[in-house]
Amino acid sequence: MNDIILLKQGELVLKGLNRREFEARLVSNLKRSLAPIGEFNIYCMQSTVYAEPQGECDMSAALEAAGTVFGANAALRAAACGKDKDAIYETAIAYLGEQLEEAKSFKVESKRADKNFPMGSIELSQYVGGLLHRRYPHLKPDMHNPDLTVNIEVRELAAYVHGPPSPGAGGLPVGTGGKMAALLSGGIDSPVAVYMMAKRGVKVVPVHFFSHPYTSEMSKEKVLTLAKILGVYCGDLRVRIVPFTHIQEEIRDNCPESLLTVIMRRFMMRITGSIAEAAKCTALVTGENLGQVASQTPEALAVTQQCVSLPVFRPLIAFDKREIVDVARKIGTYETSILPYEDCCTVFTPRRPKTKPRLDDVLEAESRLDADALVEEAMLLVSS
Ligand code: ATP
Ligand code: MG
């Protein structure tokens, strides 16, 4: 069987002059995704991306991988055949025979992108539908709510027959939205935030703060595992690991306990800001969410980002925890996120954190530290 994967472009079709660039990115991202499965000839034509296997390969795995590539609203597996009405009919039987046996009702829907094809799309649907009905007399034609729709597309190079499409990953191709540095913890939220920004086309540079020996090697491994899972959607993610122990101890020893969390976050912001600038990122991303914890009140968020000049994006700001968990389960990060390893945030948690920290108080507390030197020292030790 001459199987092929088709990706239908989503929002890309709304793009104007830069559409070509978006399509090229979608094609190269699909290439990367399918590379471990086999060799494919991949190209884009008429708002559709085609992936033709160049030899034996696992087409179910290929369809699954195609469904993780942002920029397509549908992914489907189709059988290619010659542009001839009887070849199309034969292909429908060979490809969808089992489903045709099982369905109670059906319809045939044709699209004719190749205007040189001698039949109109309605005529072609009627021709193939008539033959299928004769062959499977139990099938009731139903134009409105059929069990099975047999789709035919007559395109430039060939005709294609397919059943119902599966949903694509949506969004825009990774790489078309620039680069952003994301603060990635081992929790539930920040991996979802990374996924959501990648879905809007952003190439994410993940940054993780690590407080050895207060947090274990296992907690770092957990973050690397999360990055690997996210890599399926986001492209390879190389996590920048920032040693954070010295900074946390300095804050603990010199600043009021109630401000520990907000000051610690500000150091995370400063360092991520420096990494972002070096990596030519246009913004920072966090998994913060309004009202979830004391450090995520509007006042605390404002003080947190005051020390960086790049914009800070928080894609989960208005999500309920349940909604975040639903996405985490869908993308496969949840089970790793709930493994019980400490994060540096939980190492020196104040008993009574200030929910409405005042910037003046925070600046006064920070004046007891040499912030620039601490940031510089951490930057020298960043590894990946
Ligand atoms: P998450 O599930 O993402 O850890 P959370 O609800 O536990 O979120 P916090 O621990 O308050 O929230 O962290 C808020 C945000 O700060 C995280 O979403 C993440 O972006 C960032 N962050 C926290 N800890 C770290 C860390 N160790 N390394 C990098 N970023 C971190
Ligand atoms: Mg956390």
GROMACS .gro file of C-alpha atoms and ligand atoms in nm:
model
  416
    1MET     CA    1   0.000   0.000   0.000
    2ASN     CA    2   0.121   0.343  -0.097
    3ASP     CA    3   0.070   0.510   0.243
    4ILE     CA    4   0.149   0.873   0.309
    5ILE     CA    5   0.115   1.118   0.599
    6LEU     CA    6  -0.061   1.448   0.537
    7LEU     CA    7  -0.054   1.747   0.770
    8LYS     CA    8  -0.317   2.014   0.720
    9GLN     CA    9  -0.195   2.361   0.803
   10GLY     CA   10  -0.376   2.539   1.083
   11GLU     CA   11  -0.339   2.911   1.146
   12LEU     CA   12  -0.057   2.922   0.894
   13VAL     CA   13  -0.309   2.970   0.617
   14LEU     CA   14  -0.385   3.312   0.767
   15LYS     CA   15  -0.026   3.426   0.717
   16GLY     CA   16   0.054   3.669   0.442
   17LEU     CA   17   0.395   3.743   0.301
   18ASN     CA   18   0.592   3.537   0.551
   19ARG     CA   19   0.384   3.227   0.494
   20ARG     CA   20   0.665   3.057   0.299
   21GLU     CA   21   0.896   3.089   0.596
   22PHE     CA   22   0.632   2.936   0.824
   23GLU     CA   23   0.580   2.647   0.584
   24ALA     CA   24   0.953   2.583   0.553
   25ARG     CA   25   0.975   2.567   0.931
   26LEU     CA   26   0.682   2.326   0.951
   27VAL     CA   27   0.850   2.100   0.693
   28SER     CA   28   1.185   2.102   0.875
   29ASN     CA   29   1.020   2.038   1.213
   30LEU     CA   30   0.827   1.744   1.068
   31LYS     CA   31   1.152   1.609   0.920
   32ARG     CA   32   1.313   1.621   1.261
   33SER     CA   33   1.016   1.446   1.420
   34LEU     CA   34   1.001   1.166   1.164
   35ALA     CA   35   1.378   1.110   1.141
   36PRO     CA   36   1.388   0.841   1.414
   37ILE     CA   37   1.107   0.649   1.243
   38GLY     CA   38   1.240   0.626   0.889
   39GLU     CA   39   1.331   0.813   0.577
   40PHE     CA   40   1.062   1.039   0.433
   41ASN     CA   41   1.035   1.270   0.138
   42ILE     CA   42   0.866   1.577   0.288
   43TYR     CA   43   0.729   1.872   0.094
   44CYS     CA   44   0.456   2.132   0.109
   45MET     CA   45   0.195   2.202  -0.155
   46GLN     CA   46  -0.145   2.373  -0.146
   47SER     CA   47  -0.159   2.427   0.234
   48THR     CA   48  -0.076   2.062   0.299
   49VAL     CA   49   0.250   1.901   0.403
   50TYR     CA   50   0.318   1.557   0.255
   51ALA     CA   51   0.547   1.295   0.406
   52GLU     CA   52   0.612   1.000   0.176
   53PRO     CA   53   0.801   0.708   0.330
   54GLN     CA   54   1.103   0.600   0.127
   55GLY     CA   55   1.086   0.235   0.230
   56GLU     CA   56   0.934   0.024   0.506
   57CYS     CA   57   0.850   0.208   0.826
   58ASP     CA   58   0.600   0.209   1.111
   59MET     CA   59   0.328   0.439   0.976
   60SER     CA   60   0.125   0.440   1.301
   61ALA     CA   61   0.433   0.571   1.483
   62ALA     CA   62   0.481   0.825   1.203
   63LEU     CA   63   0.123   0.947   1.239
   64GLU     CA   64   0.167   0.979   1.614
   65ALA     CA   65   0.489   1.177   1.570
   66ALA     CA   66   0.325   1.401   1.308
   67GLY     CA   67   0.050   1.476   1.561
   68THR     CA   68   0.306   1.642   1.793
   69VAL     CA   69   0.433   1.895   1.538
   70PHE     CA   70   0.297   2.244   1.600
   71GLY     CA   71   0.153   2.430   1.303
   72ALA     CA   72  -0.096   2.170   1.178
   73ASN     CA   73  -0.460   2.135   1.276
   74ALA     CA   74  -0.500   1.783   1.140
   75ALA     CA   75  -0.271   1.488   1.083
   76LEU     CA   76  -0.380   1.194   0.877
   77ARG     CA   77  -0.265   0.885   0.703
   78ALA     CA   78  -0.382   0.846   0.345
   79ALA     CA   79  -0.337   0.605   0.057
   80ALA     CA   80  -0.202   0.758  -0.261
   81CYS     CA   81  -0.313   0.631  -0.603
   82GLY     CA   82  -0.330   0.736  -0.966
   83LYS     CA   83  -0.569   1.014  -1.063
   84ASP     CA   84  -0.828   0.783  -1.210
   85LYS     CA   85  -1.183   0.732  -1.081
   86ASP     CA   86  -1.162   0.351  -1.076
   87ALA     CA   87  -0.817   0.350  -0.917
   88ILE     CA   88  -0.962   0.576  -0.648
   89TYR     CA   89  -1.252   0.336  -0.591
   90GLU     CA   90  -1.017   0.035  -0.569
   91THR     CA   91  -0.796   0.224  -0.324
   92ALA     CA   92  -1.095   0.311  -0.105
   93ILE     CA   93  -1.181  -0.062  -0.080
   94ALA     CA   94  -0.823  -0.168  -0.016
   95TYR     CA   95  -0.758   0.106   0.238
   96LEU     CA   96  -1.089   0.151   0.419
   97GLY     CA   97  -1.251  -0.191   0.351
   98GLU     CA   98  -1.262  -0.293   0.716
   99GLN     CA   99  -1.414   0.035   0.824
  100LEU     CA  100  -1.665   0.017   0.541
  101GLU     CA  101  -1.772  -0.331   0.658
  102GLU     CA  102  -1.820  -0.207   1.013
  103ALA     CA  103  -1.996   0.125   0.947
  104LYS     CA  104  -2.373   0.145   0.914
  105SER     CA  105  -2.379   0.465   0.714
  106PHE     CA  106  -2.132   0.652   0.497
  107LYS     CA  107  -2.070   0.935   0.260
  108VAL     CA  108  -1.796   1.018   0.012
  109GLU     CA  109  -1.650   1.366   0.014
  110SER     CA  110  -1.419   1.476  -0.265
  111LYS     CA  111  -1.192   1.774  -0.310
  112ARG     CA  112  -1.050   1.852  -0.647
  113ALA     CA  113  -0.748   2.075  -0.615
  114ASP     CA  114  -0.631   1.966  -0.960
  115LYS     CA  115  -0.872   2.150  -1.186
  116ASN     CA  116  -0.759   1.941  -1.485
  117PHE     CA  117  -0.920   1.630  -1.339
  118PRO     CA  118  -1.203   1.547  -1.578
  119MET     CA  119  -1.478   1.504  -1.315
  120GLY     CA  120  -1.619   1.761  -1.074
  121SER     CA  121  -1.595   1.683  -0.703
  122ILE     CA  122  -1.968   1.608  -0.664
  123GLU     CA  123  -1.962   1.385  -0.969
  124LEU     CA  124  -1.658   1.196  -0.837
  125SER     CA  125  -1.820   1.149  -0.493
  126GLN     CA  126  -2.136   1.016  -0.660
  127TYR     CA  127  -1.939   0.779  -0.882
  128VAL     CA  128  -1.725   0.629  -0.603
  129GLY     CA  129  -2.017   0.639  -0.354
  130GLY     CA  130  -2.239   0.451  -0.602
  131LEU     CA  131  -1.981   0.176  -0.652
  132LEU     CA  132  -1.914   0.146  -0.278
  133HIS     CA  133  -2.287   0.123  -0.207
  134ARG     CA  134  -2.318  -0.158  -0.461
  135ARG     CA  135  -2.027  -0.344  -0.304
  136TYR     CA  136  -2.139  -0.285   0.057
  137PRO     CA  137  -2.519  -0.289   0.031
  138HIS     CA  138  -2.562  -0.270   0.413
  139LEU     CA  139  -2.423   0.085   0.409
  140LYS     CA  140  -2.680   0.363   0.419
  141PRO     CA  141  -2.579   0.683   0.244
  142ASP     CA  142  -2.604   0.965   0.498
  143MET     CA  143  -2.492   1.312   0.397
  144HIS     CA  144  -2.534   1.471   0.741
  145ASN     CA  145  -2.417   1.237   1.014
  146PRO     CA  146  -2.245   0.933   0.862
  147ASP     CA  147  -2.052   0.674   1.065
  148LEU     CA  148  -1.771   0.694   0.810
  149THR     CA  149  -1.668   0.963   0.565
  150VAL     CA  150  -1.451   0.843   0.279
  151ASN     CA  151  -1.238   1.143   0.183
  152ILE     CA  152  -1.092   1.177  -0.162
  153GLU     CA  153  -0.849   1.448  -0.258
  154VAL     CA  154  -0.735   1.487  -0.615
  155ARG     CA  155  -0.417   1.688  -0.602
  156GLU     CA  156  -0.130   1.782  -0.823
  157LEU     CA  157   0.078   1.465  -0.807
  158ALA     CA  158  -0.175   1.198  -0.714
  159ALA     CA  159  -0.515   1.124  -0.565
  160TYR     CA  160  -0.543   1.041  -0.194
  161VAL     CA  161  -0.802   0.843  -0.003
  162HIS     CA  162  -0.839   0.870   0.371
  163GLY     CA  163  -1.080   0.821   0.659
  164PRO     CA  164  -1.133   1.067   0.945
  165PRO     CA  165  -0.830   1.284   1.029
  166SER     CA  166  -0.687   1.292   1.380
  167PRO     CA  167  -0.635   1.630   1.543
  168GLY     CA  168  -0.298   1.795   1.480
  169ALA     CA  169  -0.097   1.965   1.753
  170GLY     CA  170  -0.233   2.311   1.660
  171GLY     CA  171  -0.037   2.632   1.711
  172LEU     CA  172   0.249   2.761   1.499
  173PRO     CA  173   0.575   2.590   1.396
  174VAL     CA  174   0.845   2.605   1.663
  175GLY     CA  175   1.106   2.860   1.559
  176THR     CA  176   0.867   3.107   1.397
  177GLY     CA  177   0.807   3.293   1.725
  178GLY     CA  178   1.168   3.366   1.815
  179LYS     CA  179   1.348   3.242   2.123
  180MET     CA  180   1.258   3.280   2.491
  181ALA     CA  181   1.426   3.169   2.812
  182ALA     CA  182   1.194   2.971   3.040
  183LEU     CA  183   1.237   2.907   3.411
  184LEU     CA  184   1.184   2.533   3.431
  185SER     CA  185   1.136   2.372   3.772
  186GLY     CA  186   1.050   2.010   3.838
  187GLY     CA  187   0.690   2.104   3.921
  188ILE     CA  188   0.368   2.059   3.729
  189ASP     CA  189   0.329   2.415   3.605
  190SER     CA  190   0.647   2.526   3.434
  191PRO     CA  191   0.667   2.227   3.192
  192VAL     CA  192   0.313   2.315   3.083
  193ALA     CA  193   0.417   2.680   3.041
  194VAL     CA  194   0.707   2.569   2.819
  195TYR     CA  195   0.473   2.354   2.609
  196MET     CA  196   0.228   2.641   2.566
  197MET     CA  197   0.489   2.889   2.449
  198ALA     CA  198   0.638   2.633   2.209
  199LYS     CA  199   0.287   2.588   2.074
  200ARG     CA  200   0.289   2.954   1.975
  201GLY     CA  201   0.605   2.897   1.774
  202VAL     CA  202   0.862   2.988   2.040
  203LYS     CA  203   1.197   2.810   2.057
  204VAL     CA  204   1.244   2.766   2.431
  205VAL     CA  205   1.575   2.789   2.617
  206PRO     CA  206   1.508   2.620   2.955
  207VAL     CA  207   1.687   2.739   3.267
  208HIS     CA  208   1.689   2.540   3.591
  209PHE     CA  209   1.815   2.651   3.932
  210PHE     CA  210   1.977   2.380   4.134
  211SER     CA  211   2.065   2.397   4.505
  212HIS     CA  212   2.297   2.109   4.572
  213PRO     CA  213   2.323   1.962   4.841
  214TYR     CA  214   1.985   2.093   4.961
  215THR     CA  215   1.829   1.937   4.652
  216SER     CA  216   1.943   1.600   4.522
  217GLU     CA  217   2.087   1.484   4.189
  218MET     CA  218   1.750   1.314   4.144
  219SER     CA  219   1.573   1.649   4.134
  220LYS     CA  220   1.805   1.761   3.853
  221GLU     CA  221   1.754   1.433   3.668
  222LYS     CA  222   1.380   1.489   3.698
  223VAL     CA  223   1.406   1.824   3.520
  224LEU     CA  224   1.621   1.669   3.246
  225THR     CA  225   1.357   1.399   3.203
  226LEU     CA  226   1.087   1.664   3.176
  227ALA     CA  227   1.293   1.846   2.912
  228LYS     CA  228   1.324   1.522   2.717
  229ILE     CA  229   0.948   1.466   2.723
  230LEU     CA  230   0.888   1.827   2.618
  231GLY     CA  231   1.148   1.788   2.341
  232VAL     CA  232   0.896   1.581   2.144
  233TYR     CA  233   0.692   1.900   2.096
  234CYS     CA  234   0.953   2.172   2.138
  235GLY     CA  235   1.253   2.033   1.952
  236ASP     CA  236   1.568   1.953   2.144
  237LEU     CA  237   1.580   2.136   2.477
  238ARG     CA  238   1.921   2.189   2.627
  239VAL     CA  239   1.865   2.280   2.991
  240ARG     CA  240   2.092   2.546   3.138
  241ILE     CA  241   2.166   2.442   3.496
  242VAL     CA  242   2.243   2.727   3.735
  243PRO     CA  243   2.403   2.647   4.074
  244PHE     CA  244   2.190   2.845   4.318
  245THR     CA  245   2.308   2.731   4.661
  246HIS     CA  246   2.539   3.021   4.740
  247ILE     CA  247   2.278   3.281   4.645
  248GLN     CA  248   2.010   3.111   4.853
  249GLU     CA  249   2.238   3.093   5.156
  250GLU     CA  250   2.332   3.460   5.119
  251ILE     CA  251   1.965   3.558   5.105
  252ARG     CA  252   1.880   3.336   5.404
  253ASP     CA  253   2.165   3.482   5.612
  254ASN     CA  254   2.112   3.849   5.525
  255CYS     CA  255   1.748   3.921   5.438
  256PRO     CA  256   1.424   3.915   5.638
  257GLU     CA  257   1.265   3.573   5.632
  258SER     CA  258   0.929   3.698   5.504
  259LEU     CA  259   1.097   3.826   5.183
  260LEU     CA  260   1.311   3.518   5.111
  261THR     CA  261   1.092   3.383   4.831
  262VAL     CA  262   1.045   3.707   4.642
  263ILE     CA  263   1.417   3.794   4.662
  264MET     CA  264   1.511   3.444   4.550
  265ARG     CA  265   1.274   3.479   4.253
  266ARG     CA  266   1.431   3.812   4.163
  267PHE     CA  267   1.772   3.644   4.147
  268MET     CA  268   1.624   3.377   3.923
  269MET     CA  269   1.488   3.653   3.701
  270ARG     CA  270   1.820   3.842   3.686
  271ILE     CA  271   2.020   3.531   3.596
  272THR     CA  272   1.763   3.409   3.343
  273GLY     CA  273   1.763   3.762   3.199
  274SER     CA  274   2.141   3.744   3.148
  275ILE     CA  275   2.118   3.397   2.990
  276ALA     CA  276   1.832   3.524   2.770
  277GLU     CA  277   2.034   3.818   2.645
  278ALA     CA  278   2.338   3.604   2.570
  279ALA     CA  279   2.118   3.357   2.379
  280LYS     CA  280   1.935   3.637   2.191
  281CYS     CA  281   1.600   3.563   2.354
  282THR     CA  282   1.320   3.820   2.336
  283ALA     CA  283   1.144   3.739   2.665
  284LEU     CA  284   1.132   3.525   2.979
  285VAL     CA  285   0.867   3.264   3.055
  286THR     CA  286   0.753   3.126   3.391
  287GLY     CA  287   0.488   2.884   3.513
  288GLU     CA  288   0.350   3.139   3.759
  289ASN     CA  289  -0.020   3.157   3.809
  290LEU     CA  290  -0.229   3.426   3.975
  291GLY     CA  291  -0.304   3.355   4.339
  292GLN     CA  292  -0.166   3.000   4.348
  293VAL     CA  293   0.087   3.071   4.626
  294ALA     CA  294   0.202   3.372   4.829
  295SER     CA  295   0.469   3.464   4.573
  296GLN     CA  296   0.209   3.484   4.298
  297THR     CA  297  -0.008   3.777   4.405
  298PRO     CA  298  -0.015   4.070   4.161
  299GLU     CA  299   0.207   4.269   4.399
  300ALA     CA  300   0.464   3.988   4.434
  301LEU     CA  301   0.471   3.925   4.059
  302ALA     CA  302   0.530   4.295   3.993
  303VAL     CA  303   0.821   4.308   4.240
  304THR     CA  304   0.961   3.983   4.098
  305GLN     CA  305   0.992   4.115   3.745
  306GLN     CA  306   1.098   4.468   3.834
  307CYS     CA  307   1.467   4.372   3.813
  308VAL     CA  308   1.462   4.259   3.448
  309SER     CA  309   1.409   4.461   3.134
  310LEU     CA  310   1.288   4.183   2.902
  311PRO     CA  311   0.914   4.113   2.913
  312VAL     CA  312   0.806   3.821   3.135
  313PHE     CA  313   0.538   3.595   2.989
  314ARG     CA  314   0.324   3.377   3.214
  315PRO     CA  315   0.105   3.165   2.989
  316LEU     CA  316  -0.069   2.994   3.286
  317ILE     CA  317  -0.163   3.314   3.465
  318ALA     CA  318  -0.541   3.252   3.456
  319PHE     CA  319  -0.552   2.873   3.452
  320ASP     CA  320  -0.707   2.669   3.733
  321LYS     CA  321  -0.474   2.403   3.870
  322ARG     CA  322  -0.708   2.138   3.731
  323GLU     CA  323  -0.672   2.282   3.382
  324ILE     CA  324  -0.293   2.283   3.414
  325VAL     CA  325  -0.298   1.920   3.531
  326ASP     CA  326  -0.515   1.824   3.232
  327VAL     CA  327  -0.254   1.964   2.991
  328ALA     CA  328   0.031   1.804   3.190
  329ARG     CA  329  -0.139   1.465   3.157
  330LYS     CA  330  -0.207   1.515   2.789
  331ILE     CA  331   0.157   1.598   2.707
  332GLY     CA  332   0.296   1.328   2.936
  333THR     CA  333   0.483   1.542   3.193
  334TYR     CA  334   0.246   1.489   3.487
  335GLU     CA  335   0.377   1.152   3.609
  336THR     CA  336   0.733   1.285   3.619
  337SER     CA  337   0.633   1.618   3.776
  338ILE     CA  338   0.470   1.450   4.075
  339LEU     CA  339   0.782   1.250   4.168
  340PRO     CA  340   0.861   1.365   4.521
  341TYR     CA  341   1.200   1.539   4.485
  342GLU     CA  342   1.262   1.875   4.648
  343ASP     CA  343   1.288   2.190   4.440
  344CYS     CA  344   1.516   2.475   4.545
  345CYS     CA  345   1.206   2.687   4.610
  346THR     CA  346   1.103   2.460   4.893
  347VAL     CA  347   1.443   2.459   5.064
  348PHE     CA  348   1.419   2.779   5.266
  349THR     CA  349   1.046   2.846   5.266
  350PRO     CA  350   0.948   3.132   5.497
  351ARG     CA  351   0.683   3.051   5.758
  352ARG     CA  352   0.498   3.376   5.685
  353PRO     CA  353   0.585   3.502   5.337
  354LYS     CA  354   0.477   3.858   5.255
  355THR     CA  355   0.188   3.835   5.009
  356LYS     CA  356   0.212   4.206   4.926
  357PRO     CA  357   0.585   4.281   4.931
  358ARG     CA  358   0.678   4.648   4.888
  359LEU     CA  359   0.951   4.722   4.636
  360ASP     CA  360   1.123   4.965   4.879
  361ASP     CA  361   1.151   4.696   5.146
  362VAL     CA  362   1.283   4.444   4.894
  363LEU     CA  363   1.544   4.686   4.757
  364GLU     CA  364   1.651   4.774   5.110
  365ALA     CA  365   1.692   4.404   5.197
  366GLU     CA  366   1.884   4.338   4.874
  367SER     CA  367   2.122   4.625   4.946
  368ARG     CA  368   2.276   4.396   5.207
  369LEU     CA  369   2.389   4.165   4.925
  370ASP     CA  370   2.625   4.218   4.635
  371ALA     CA  371   2.367   4.120   4.375
  372ASP     CA  372   2.585   4.188   4.071
  373ALA     CA  373   2.872   3.977   4.203
  374LEU     CA  374   2.638   3.691   4.296
  375VAL     CA  375   2.480   3.694   3.950
  376GLU     CA  376   2.820   3.709   3.785
  377GLU     CA  377   2.947   3.417   3.992
  378ALA     CA  378   2.641   3.206   3.906
  379MET     CA  379   2.671   3.294   3.536
  380LEU     CA  380   3.027   3.161   3.531
  381LEU     CA  381   2.904   2.828   3.665
  382VAL     CA  382   2.608   2.773   3.431
  383SER     CA  383   2.632   2.434   3.265
  384SER     CA  384   2.419   2.247   3.015
  385ATP     P1  385   0.595   2.464   3.912
  385ATP     O1  386   0.499   2.353   3.911
  385ATP     O2  387   0.629   2.515   3.780
  385ATP     O3  388   0.719   2.437   3.997
  385ATP     P2  389   0.481   2.601   4.132
  385ATP     O4  390   0.339   2.613   4.143
  385ATP     O5  391   0.555   2.499   4.214
  385ATP     O6  392   0.520   2.585   3.980
  385ATP     P3  393   0.665   2.793   4.230
  385ATP     O7  394   0.745   2.685   4.290
  385ATP     O8  395   0.622   2.905   4.311
  385ATP     O9  396   0.535   2.745   4.159
  385ATP    O10  397   0.746   2.849   4.107
  385ATP     C1  398   0.694   2.947   4.021
  385ATP     C2  399   0.774   2.948   3.894
  385ATP    O11  400   0.911   2.981   3.920
  385ATP     C3  401   0.780   2.812   3.828
  385ATP    O12  402   0.667   2.788   3.748
  385ATP     C4  403   0.907   2.826   3.745
  385ATP    O13  404   0.883   2.899   3.625
  385ATP     C5  405   0.995   2.909   3.837
  385ATP     N1  406   1.080   2.819   3.918
  385ATP     C6  407   1.059   2.774   4.042
  385ATP     N2  408   1.159   2.694   4.084
  385ATP     C7  409   1.249   2.690   3.983
  385ATP     C8  410   1.375   2.625   3.962
  385ATP     N3  411   1.430   2.549   4.056
  385ATP     N4  412   1.438   2.644   3.845
  385ATP     C9  413   1.384   2.721   3.748
  385ATP     N5  414   1.266   2.783   3.760
  385ATP    C10  415   1.198   2.769   3.878
  386MG      MG  416   0.776   2.477   4.180
   0.00000   0.00000   0.00000
